[in-house]
Coordinates of C-alpha atoms in Angstrom, one line a residue:
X1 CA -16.0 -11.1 13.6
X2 CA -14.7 -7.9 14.9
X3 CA -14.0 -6.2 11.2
X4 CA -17.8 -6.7 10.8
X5 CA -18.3 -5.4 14.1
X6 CA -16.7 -2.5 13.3
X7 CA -18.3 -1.9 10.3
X8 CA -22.2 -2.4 11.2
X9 CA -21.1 -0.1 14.2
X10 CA -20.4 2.6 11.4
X11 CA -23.2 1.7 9.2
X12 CA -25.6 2.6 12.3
X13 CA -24.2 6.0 12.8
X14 CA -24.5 6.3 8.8
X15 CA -28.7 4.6 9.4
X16 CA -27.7 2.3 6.6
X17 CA -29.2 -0.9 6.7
X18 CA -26.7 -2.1 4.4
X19 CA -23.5 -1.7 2.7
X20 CA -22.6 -3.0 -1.2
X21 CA -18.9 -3.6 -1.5
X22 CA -17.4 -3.9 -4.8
X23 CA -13.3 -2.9 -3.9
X24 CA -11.3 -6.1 -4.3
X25 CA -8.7 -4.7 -1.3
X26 CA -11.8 -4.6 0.8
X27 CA -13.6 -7.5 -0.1
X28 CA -10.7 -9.9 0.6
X29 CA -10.4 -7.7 3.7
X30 CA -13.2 -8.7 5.1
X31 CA -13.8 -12.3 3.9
X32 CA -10.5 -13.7 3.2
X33 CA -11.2 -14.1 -0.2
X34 CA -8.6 -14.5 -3.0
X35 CA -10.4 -14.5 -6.2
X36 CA -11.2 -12.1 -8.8
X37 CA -15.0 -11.9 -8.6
X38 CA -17.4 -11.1 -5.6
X39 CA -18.9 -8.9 -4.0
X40 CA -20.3 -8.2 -0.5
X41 CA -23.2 -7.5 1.5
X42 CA -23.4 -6.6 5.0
X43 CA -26.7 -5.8 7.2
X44 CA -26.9 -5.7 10.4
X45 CA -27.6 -9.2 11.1
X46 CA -26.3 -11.1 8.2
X47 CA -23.1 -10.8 5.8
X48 CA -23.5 -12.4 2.1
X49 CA -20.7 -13.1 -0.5
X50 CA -21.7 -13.2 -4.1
X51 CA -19.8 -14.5 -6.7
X52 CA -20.3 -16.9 -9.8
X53 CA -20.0 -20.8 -10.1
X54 CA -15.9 -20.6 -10.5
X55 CA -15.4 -19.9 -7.1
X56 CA -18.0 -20.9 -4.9
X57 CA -15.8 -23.8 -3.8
X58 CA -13.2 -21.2 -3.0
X59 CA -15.6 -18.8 -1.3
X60 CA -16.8 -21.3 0.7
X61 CA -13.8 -22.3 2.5
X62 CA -12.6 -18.8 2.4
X63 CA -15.2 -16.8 3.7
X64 CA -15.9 -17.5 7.2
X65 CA -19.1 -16.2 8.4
X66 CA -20.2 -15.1 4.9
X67 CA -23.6 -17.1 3.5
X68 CA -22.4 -17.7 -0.2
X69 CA -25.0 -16.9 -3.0
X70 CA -24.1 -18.0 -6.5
X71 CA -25.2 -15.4 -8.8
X72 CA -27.3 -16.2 -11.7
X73 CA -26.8 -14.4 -14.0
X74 CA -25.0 -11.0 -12.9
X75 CA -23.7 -9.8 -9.4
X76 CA -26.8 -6.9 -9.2
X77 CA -29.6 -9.5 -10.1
X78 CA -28.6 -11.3 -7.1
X79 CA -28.2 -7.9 -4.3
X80 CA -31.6 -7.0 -6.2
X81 CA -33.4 -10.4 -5.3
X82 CA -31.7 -10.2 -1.9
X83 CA -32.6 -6.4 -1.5
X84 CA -36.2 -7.1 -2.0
X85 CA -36.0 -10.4 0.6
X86 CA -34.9 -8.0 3.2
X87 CA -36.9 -4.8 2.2
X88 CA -34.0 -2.1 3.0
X89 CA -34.8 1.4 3.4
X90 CA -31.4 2.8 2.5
X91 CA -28.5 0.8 1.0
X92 CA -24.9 2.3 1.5
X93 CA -21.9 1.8 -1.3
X94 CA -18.6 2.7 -2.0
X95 CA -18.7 6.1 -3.8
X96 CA -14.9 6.1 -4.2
X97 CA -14.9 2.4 -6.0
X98 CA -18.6 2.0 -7.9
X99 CA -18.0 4.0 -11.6
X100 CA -21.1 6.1 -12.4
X101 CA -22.6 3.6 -15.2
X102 CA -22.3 0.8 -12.3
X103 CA -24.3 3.1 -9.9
X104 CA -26.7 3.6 -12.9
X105 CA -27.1 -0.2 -12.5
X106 CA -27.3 -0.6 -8.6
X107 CA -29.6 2.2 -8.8
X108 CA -31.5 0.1 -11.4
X109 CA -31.7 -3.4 -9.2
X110 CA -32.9 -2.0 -5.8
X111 CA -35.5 0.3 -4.7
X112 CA -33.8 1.2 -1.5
X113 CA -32.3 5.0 -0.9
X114 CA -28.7 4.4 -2.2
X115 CA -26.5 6.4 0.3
X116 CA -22.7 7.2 -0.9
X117 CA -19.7 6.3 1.7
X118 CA -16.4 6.6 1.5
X119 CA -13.5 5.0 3.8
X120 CA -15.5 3.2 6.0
X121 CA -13.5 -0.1 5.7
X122 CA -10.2 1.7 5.1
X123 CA -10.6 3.2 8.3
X124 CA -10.6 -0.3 10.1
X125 CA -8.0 -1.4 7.6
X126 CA -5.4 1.1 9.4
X127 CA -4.9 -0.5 12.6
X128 CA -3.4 -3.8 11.7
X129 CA -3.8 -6.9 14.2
X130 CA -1.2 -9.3 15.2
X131 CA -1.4 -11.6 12.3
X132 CA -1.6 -8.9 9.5
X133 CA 1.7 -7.2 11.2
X134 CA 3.2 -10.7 10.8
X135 CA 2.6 -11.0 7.3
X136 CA 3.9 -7.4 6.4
X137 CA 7.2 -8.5 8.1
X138 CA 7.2 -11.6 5.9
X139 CA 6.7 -9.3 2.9
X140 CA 9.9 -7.0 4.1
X141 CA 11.4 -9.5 5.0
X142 CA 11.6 -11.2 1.4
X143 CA 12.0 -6.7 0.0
X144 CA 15.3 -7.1 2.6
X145 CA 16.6 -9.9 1.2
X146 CA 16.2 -8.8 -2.5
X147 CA 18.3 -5.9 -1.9
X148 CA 21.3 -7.7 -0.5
X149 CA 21.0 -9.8 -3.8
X150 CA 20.7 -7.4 -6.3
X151 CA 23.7 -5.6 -5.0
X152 CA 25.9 -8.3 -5.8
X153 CA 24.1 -7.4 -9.5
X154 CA 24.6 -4.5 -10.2
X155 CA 27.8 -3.4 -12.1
X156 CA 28.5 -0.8 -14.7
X157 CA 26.8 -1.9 -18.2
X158 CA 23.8 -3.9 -16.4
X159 CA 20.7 -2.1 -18.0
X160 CA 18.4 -0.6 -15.5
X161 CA 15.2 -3.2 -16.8
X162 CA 17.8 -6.0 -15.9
X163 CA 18.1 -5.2 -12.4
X164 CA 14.3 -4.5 -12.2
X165 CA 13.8 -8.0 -13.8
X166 CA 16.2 -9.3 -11.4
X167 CA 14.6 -8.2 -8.1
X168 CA 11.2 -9.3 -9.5
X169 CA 12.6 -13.2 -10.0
X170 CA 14.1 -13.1 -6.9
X171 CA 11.5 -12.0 -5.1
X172 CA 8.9 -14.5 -6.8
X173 CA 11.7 -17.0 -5.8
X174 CA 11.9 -16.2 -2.0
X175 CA 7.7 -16.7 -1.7
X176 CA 6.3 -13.3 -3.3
X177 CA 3.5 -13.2 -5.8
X178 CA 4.7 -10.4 -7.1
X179 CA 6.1 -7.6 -6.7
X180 CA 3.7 -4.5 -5.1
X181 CA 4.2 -2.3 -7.7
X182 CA 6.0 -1.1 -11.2
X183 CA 9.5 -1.6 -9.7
X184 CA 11.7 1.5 -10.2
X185 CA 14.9 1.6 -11.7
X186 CA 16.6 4.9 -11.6
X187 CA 20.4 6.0 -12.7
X188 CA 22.9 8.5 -13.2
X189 CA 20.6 11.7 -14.1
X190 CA 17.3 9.6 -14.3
X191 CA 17.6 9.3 -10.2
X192 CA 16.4 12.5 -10.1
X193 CA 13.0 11.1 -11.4
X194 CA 11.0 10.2 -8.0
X195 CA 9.0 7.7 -10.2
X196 CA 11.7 6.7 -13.0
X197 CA 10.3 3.2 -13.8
X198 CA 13.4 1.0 -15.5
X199 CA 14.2 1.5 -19.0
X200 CA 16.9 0.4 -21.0
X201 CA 19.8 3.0 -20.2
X202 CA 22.8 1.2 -19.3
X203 CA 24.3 1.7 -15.4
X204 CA 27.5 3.8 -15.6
X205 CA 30.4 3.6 -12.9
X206 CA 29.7 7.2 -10.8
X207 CA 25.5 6.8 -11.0
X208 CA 23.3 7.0 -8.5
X209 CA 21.1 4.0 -8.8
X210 CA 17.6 4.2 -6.8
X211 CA 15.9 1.1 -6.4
X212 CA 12.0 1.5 -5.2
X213 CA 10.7 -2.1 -4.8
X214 CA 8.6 -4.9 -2.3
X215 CA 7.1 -7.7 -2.4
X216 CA 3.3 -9.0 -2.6
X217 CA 2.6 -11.7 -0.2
X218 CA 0.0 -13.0 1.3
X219 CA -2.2 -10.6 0.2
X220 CA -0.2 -8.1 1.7
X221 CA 2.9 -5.5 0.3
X222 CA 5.7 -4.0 1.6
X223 CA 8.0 -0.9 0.1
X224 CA 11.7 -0.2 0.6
X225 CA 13.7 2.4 -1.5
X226 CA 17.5 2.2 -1.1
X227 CA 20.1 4.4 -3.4
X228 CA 23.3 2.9 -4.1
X229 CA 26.1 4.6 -5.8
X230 CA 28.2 2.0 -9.0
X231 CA 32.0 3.6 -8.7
X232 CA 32.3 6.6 -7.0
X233 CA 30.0 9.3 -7.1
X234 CA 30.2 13.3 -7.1
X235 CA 31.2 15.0 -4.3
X236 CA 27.7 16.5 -4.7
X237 CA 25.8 13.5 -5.2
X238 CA 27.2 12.6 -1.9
X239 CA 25.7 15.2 -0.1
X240 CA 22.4 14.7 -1.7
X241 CA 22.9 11.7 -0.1
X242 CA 24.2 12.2 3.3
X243 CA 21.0 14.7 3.7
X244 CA 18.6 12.3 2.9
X245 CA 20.3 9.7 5.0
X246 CA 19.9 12.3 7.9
X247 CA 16.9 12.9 7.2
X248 CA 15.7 10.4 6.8
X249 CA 17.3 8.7 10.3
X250 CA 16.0 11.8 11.8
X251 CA 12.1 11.0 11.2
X252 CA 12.2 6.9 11.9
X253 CA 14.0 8.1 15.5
X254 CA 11.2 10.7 16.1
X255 CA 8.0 9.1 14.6
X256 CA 5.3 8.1 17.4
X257 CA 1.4 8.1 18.5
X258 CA -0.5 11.2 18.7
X259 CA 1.4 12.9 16.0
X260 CA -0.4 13.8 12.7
X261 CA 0.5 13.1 9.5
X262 CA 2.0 16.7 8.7
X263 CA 3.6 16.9 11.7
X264 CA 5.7 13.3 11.0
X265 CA 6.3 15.0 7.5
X266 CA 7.7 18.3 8.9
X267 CA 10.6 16.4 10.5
X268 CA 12.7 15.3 7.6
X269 CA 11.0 18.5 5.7
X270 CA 12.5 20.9 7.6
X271 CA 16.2 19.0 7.6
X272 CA 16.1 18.9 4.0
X273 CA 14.8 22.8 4.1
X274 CA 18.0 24.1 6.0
X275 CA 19.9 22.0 4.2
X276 CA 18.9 23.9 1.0
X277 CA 17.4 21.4 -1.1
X278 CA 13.9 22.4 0.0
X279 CA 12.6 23.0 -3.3
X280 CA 14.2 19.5 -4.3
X281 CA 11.5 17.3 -2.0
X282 CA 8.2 17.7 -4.0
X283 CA 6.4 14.6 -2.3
X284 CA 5.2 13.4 1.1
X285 CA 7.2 12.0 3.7
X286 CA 5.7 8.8 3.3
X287 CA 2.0 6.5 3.4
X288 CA 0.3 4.2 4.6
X289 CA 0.7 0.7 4.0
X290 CA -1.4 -3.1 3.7
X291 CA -3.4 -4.8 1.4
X292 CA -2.9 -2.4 -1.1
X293 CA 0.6 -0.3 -1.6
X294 CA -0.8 3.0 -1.0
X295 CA -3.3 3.5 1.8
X296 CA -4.1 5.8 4.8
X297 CA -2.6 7.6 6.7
X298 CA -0.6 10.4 4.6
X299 CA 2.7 11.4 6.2
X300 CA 2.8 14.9 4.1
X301 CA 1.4 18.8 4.0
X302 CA -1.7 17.2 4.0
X303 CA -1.7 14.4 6.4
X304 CA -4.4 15.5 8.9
X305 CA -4.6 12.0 10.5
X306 CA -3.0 11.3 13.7
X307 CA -1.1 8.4 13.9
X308 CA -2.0 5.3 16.4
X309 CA -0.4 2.2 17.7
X310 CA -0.9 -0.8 14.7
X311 CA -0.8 1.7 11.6
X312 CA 2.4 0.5 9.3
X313 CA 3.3 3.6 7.2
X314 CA 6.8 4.3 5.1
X315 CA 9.2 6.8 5.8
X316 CA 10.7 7.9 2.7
X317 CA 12.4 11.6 2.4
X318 CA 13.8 12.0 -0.9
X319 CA 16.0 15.1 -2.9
X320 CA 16.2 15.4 -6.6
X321 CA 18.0 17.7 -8.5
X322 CA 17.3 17.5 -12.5
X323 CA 20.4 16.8 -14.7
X324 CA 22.4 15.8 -11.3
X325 CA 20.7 13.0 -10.2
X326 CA 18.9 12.4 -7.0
X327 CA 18.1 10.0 -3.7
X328 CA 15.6 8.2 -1.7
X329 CA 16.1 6.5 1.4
X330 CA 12.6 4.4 2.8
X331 CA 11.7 2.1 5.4
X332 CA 8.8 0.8 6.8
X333 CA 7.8 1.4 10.1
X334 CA 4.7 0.1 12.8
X335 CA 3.4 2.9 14.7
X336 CA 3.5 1.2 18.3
X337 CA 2.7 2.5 21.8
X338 CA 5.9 4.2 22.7
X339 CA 7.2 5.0 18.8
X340 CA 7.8 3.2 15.8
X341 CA 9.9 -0.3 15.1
X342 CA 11.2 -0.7 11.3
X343 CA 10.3 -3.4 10.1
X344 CA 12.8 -2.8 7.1
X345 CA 16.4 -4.0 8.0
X346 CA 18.5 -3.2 5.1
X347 CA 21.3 -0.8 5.5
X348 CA 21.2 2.5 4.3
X349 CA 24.6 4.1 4.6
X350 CA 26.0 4.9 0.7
X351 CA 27.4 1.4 -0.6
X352 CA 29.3 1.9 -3.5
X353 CA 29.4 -1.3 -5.0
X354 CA 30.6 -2.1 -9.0
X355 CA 34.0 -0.6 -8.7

């Protein structure tokens, strides 16, 4: 298998002889597993799944390549009885996932050096293949369709947890699981809350309404934010949106390989700047996205990482102006050999709908 590949290549550079992985987003990476329970061990020669009695049916037809030991009595006593079969010298584990009272326990059930990683599968887990890009687009696909529904929702007196109840039904109807995250349900002043989680304030004809939702399928998420404005809004609200609409255009056009995460950042950043509402975009341009909703690589001030063909990241400018209101416009994009393709299709000039 070619993730394991990868991996035992990195665990050699590390001289690890093993590596104890306890993240759920990188178990079911690497095995295909589903479930709740496991863990994983990888040596050089050999890859084990541990788990209890409920799911070794599941595990078994999951896990490809993986030889499945049923734990006994806890997920430790089994790594220690293994740990002693194969007599490692130094064990590595996910320091970024393994609390310190659970490392108290490894420490407990192995005598091997215990050597701290971090990122080691998230680093394969950036480039996705051909079948993982497939699934994403299934995922935005479903996030596309929601928002073409719920606009034929939303009117003036629908409560903001309404419309976030609404997208999550629909999108559980069109195949999701769930949806990737606490969907966000912004209006009228709130909008100006880059994280304003639904509550029950009523929608009022001139609000902005920002709607930050996506769908979890297949063990995979996607992440669209669209603003729509009920009635019609403030000659000021309009150009808070009409700059993040250019902005926002303005990055997806110019997005490609060999550019680093600040530098993809400082496209929309700058736009926003001269347009005065510098101060008024307080978060990155955008992250990576997969099995989990937020992942490398960091489109912001930060974002050291250069981007690469196969990494699906959002693009996601926002502005937001307390006691106005505010916007964000996102898509999601694949990083490809000559730019980007968007995945996301739904349109993102201002639709005032609710009249």
């Amino acid at each position: 298998m070619k993730k394991l590949e990868q991996l035992r290549s990195m665990l050699k550079e590390k001289n690890a002889d093993a590596i104890f992985i306890n993240s759920p987003a990188n178990r079911q990476y690497l095995t295909g597993f589903t479930g709740t329970a496991g863990a994983v061990l990888v040596t050089q020669e050999q890859a084990f799944f541990i788990t209890d009695f409920r799911y070794i049916e599941q595990a078994k037809s999951q896990c490809e390549g993986f030889e499945i030991i049923e734990q006994t009595s806890s997920v430790l006593k089994s790594l220690q009885k293994k740990s002693e079969e194969l007599k490692w010298d130094r064990l590595a584990f996910e320091k970024d996932h393994l609390t310190y009272a659970s490392f108290e326990q490894l420490r407990a059930h192995t005598e091997a050096e215990l050597l701290p990683v971090e990122g080691l599968v998230e680093e394969i887990r950036l480039y996705k293949n051909k079948d993982e890009l497939a699934v994403i687009q299934q995922a935005v696909d479903i996030a596309d369709r929601a928002f073409e529904h719920i606009t034929t929702y939303i009117e003036p007196g629908r409560k903001e947890i309404e419309v976030s109840n609404e997208l999550e039904f629909f999108m559980r109807e069109q195949g999701a699981v769930s949806s990737s995250f606490d969907i966000i349900v912004a209006s009228g002043t709130r909008s100006a809350l880059p994280h304003g989680v639904a509550t029950e304030k009523e929608i009022e004809s001139g609000d902005l309404v920002t709607l930050d939702f996506g769908a979890y399928f297949q063990g995979y998420c996607s992440d669209i934010t669209r603003t729509v404005a009920v009635g019609e809004p403030s000659n000021e609200l309009k150009r808070i949106y009409q700059t993040v609409y250019e902005a926002q255009w303005k990055a997806v056009e110019e997005i490609k390989p060999g550019m680093t995460g600040v530098e993809a950042d400082a496209i929309a950043r700058e736009y926003i700047t001269k347009a005065g509402f510098g101060r008024s975009f307080g978060h990155g341009l955008g992250h990576g996205l997969g099995m989990e909703v937020h992942e490398g690589p960091r489109l912001s001030p930060k974002g050291e990482h250069t981007l690469e063909p196969g990494m699906v990241v959002t693009v996601e400018p926002g502005i937001y102006v307390p006691g106005v209101g505010g916007t964000r416009i996102e898509d999601d994009i694949v990083i490809t050999d000559k730019g980007n393709e968007r995945l996301s299709q739904s349109p993102k000039e201002l639709m005032i709908i609710g009249k």
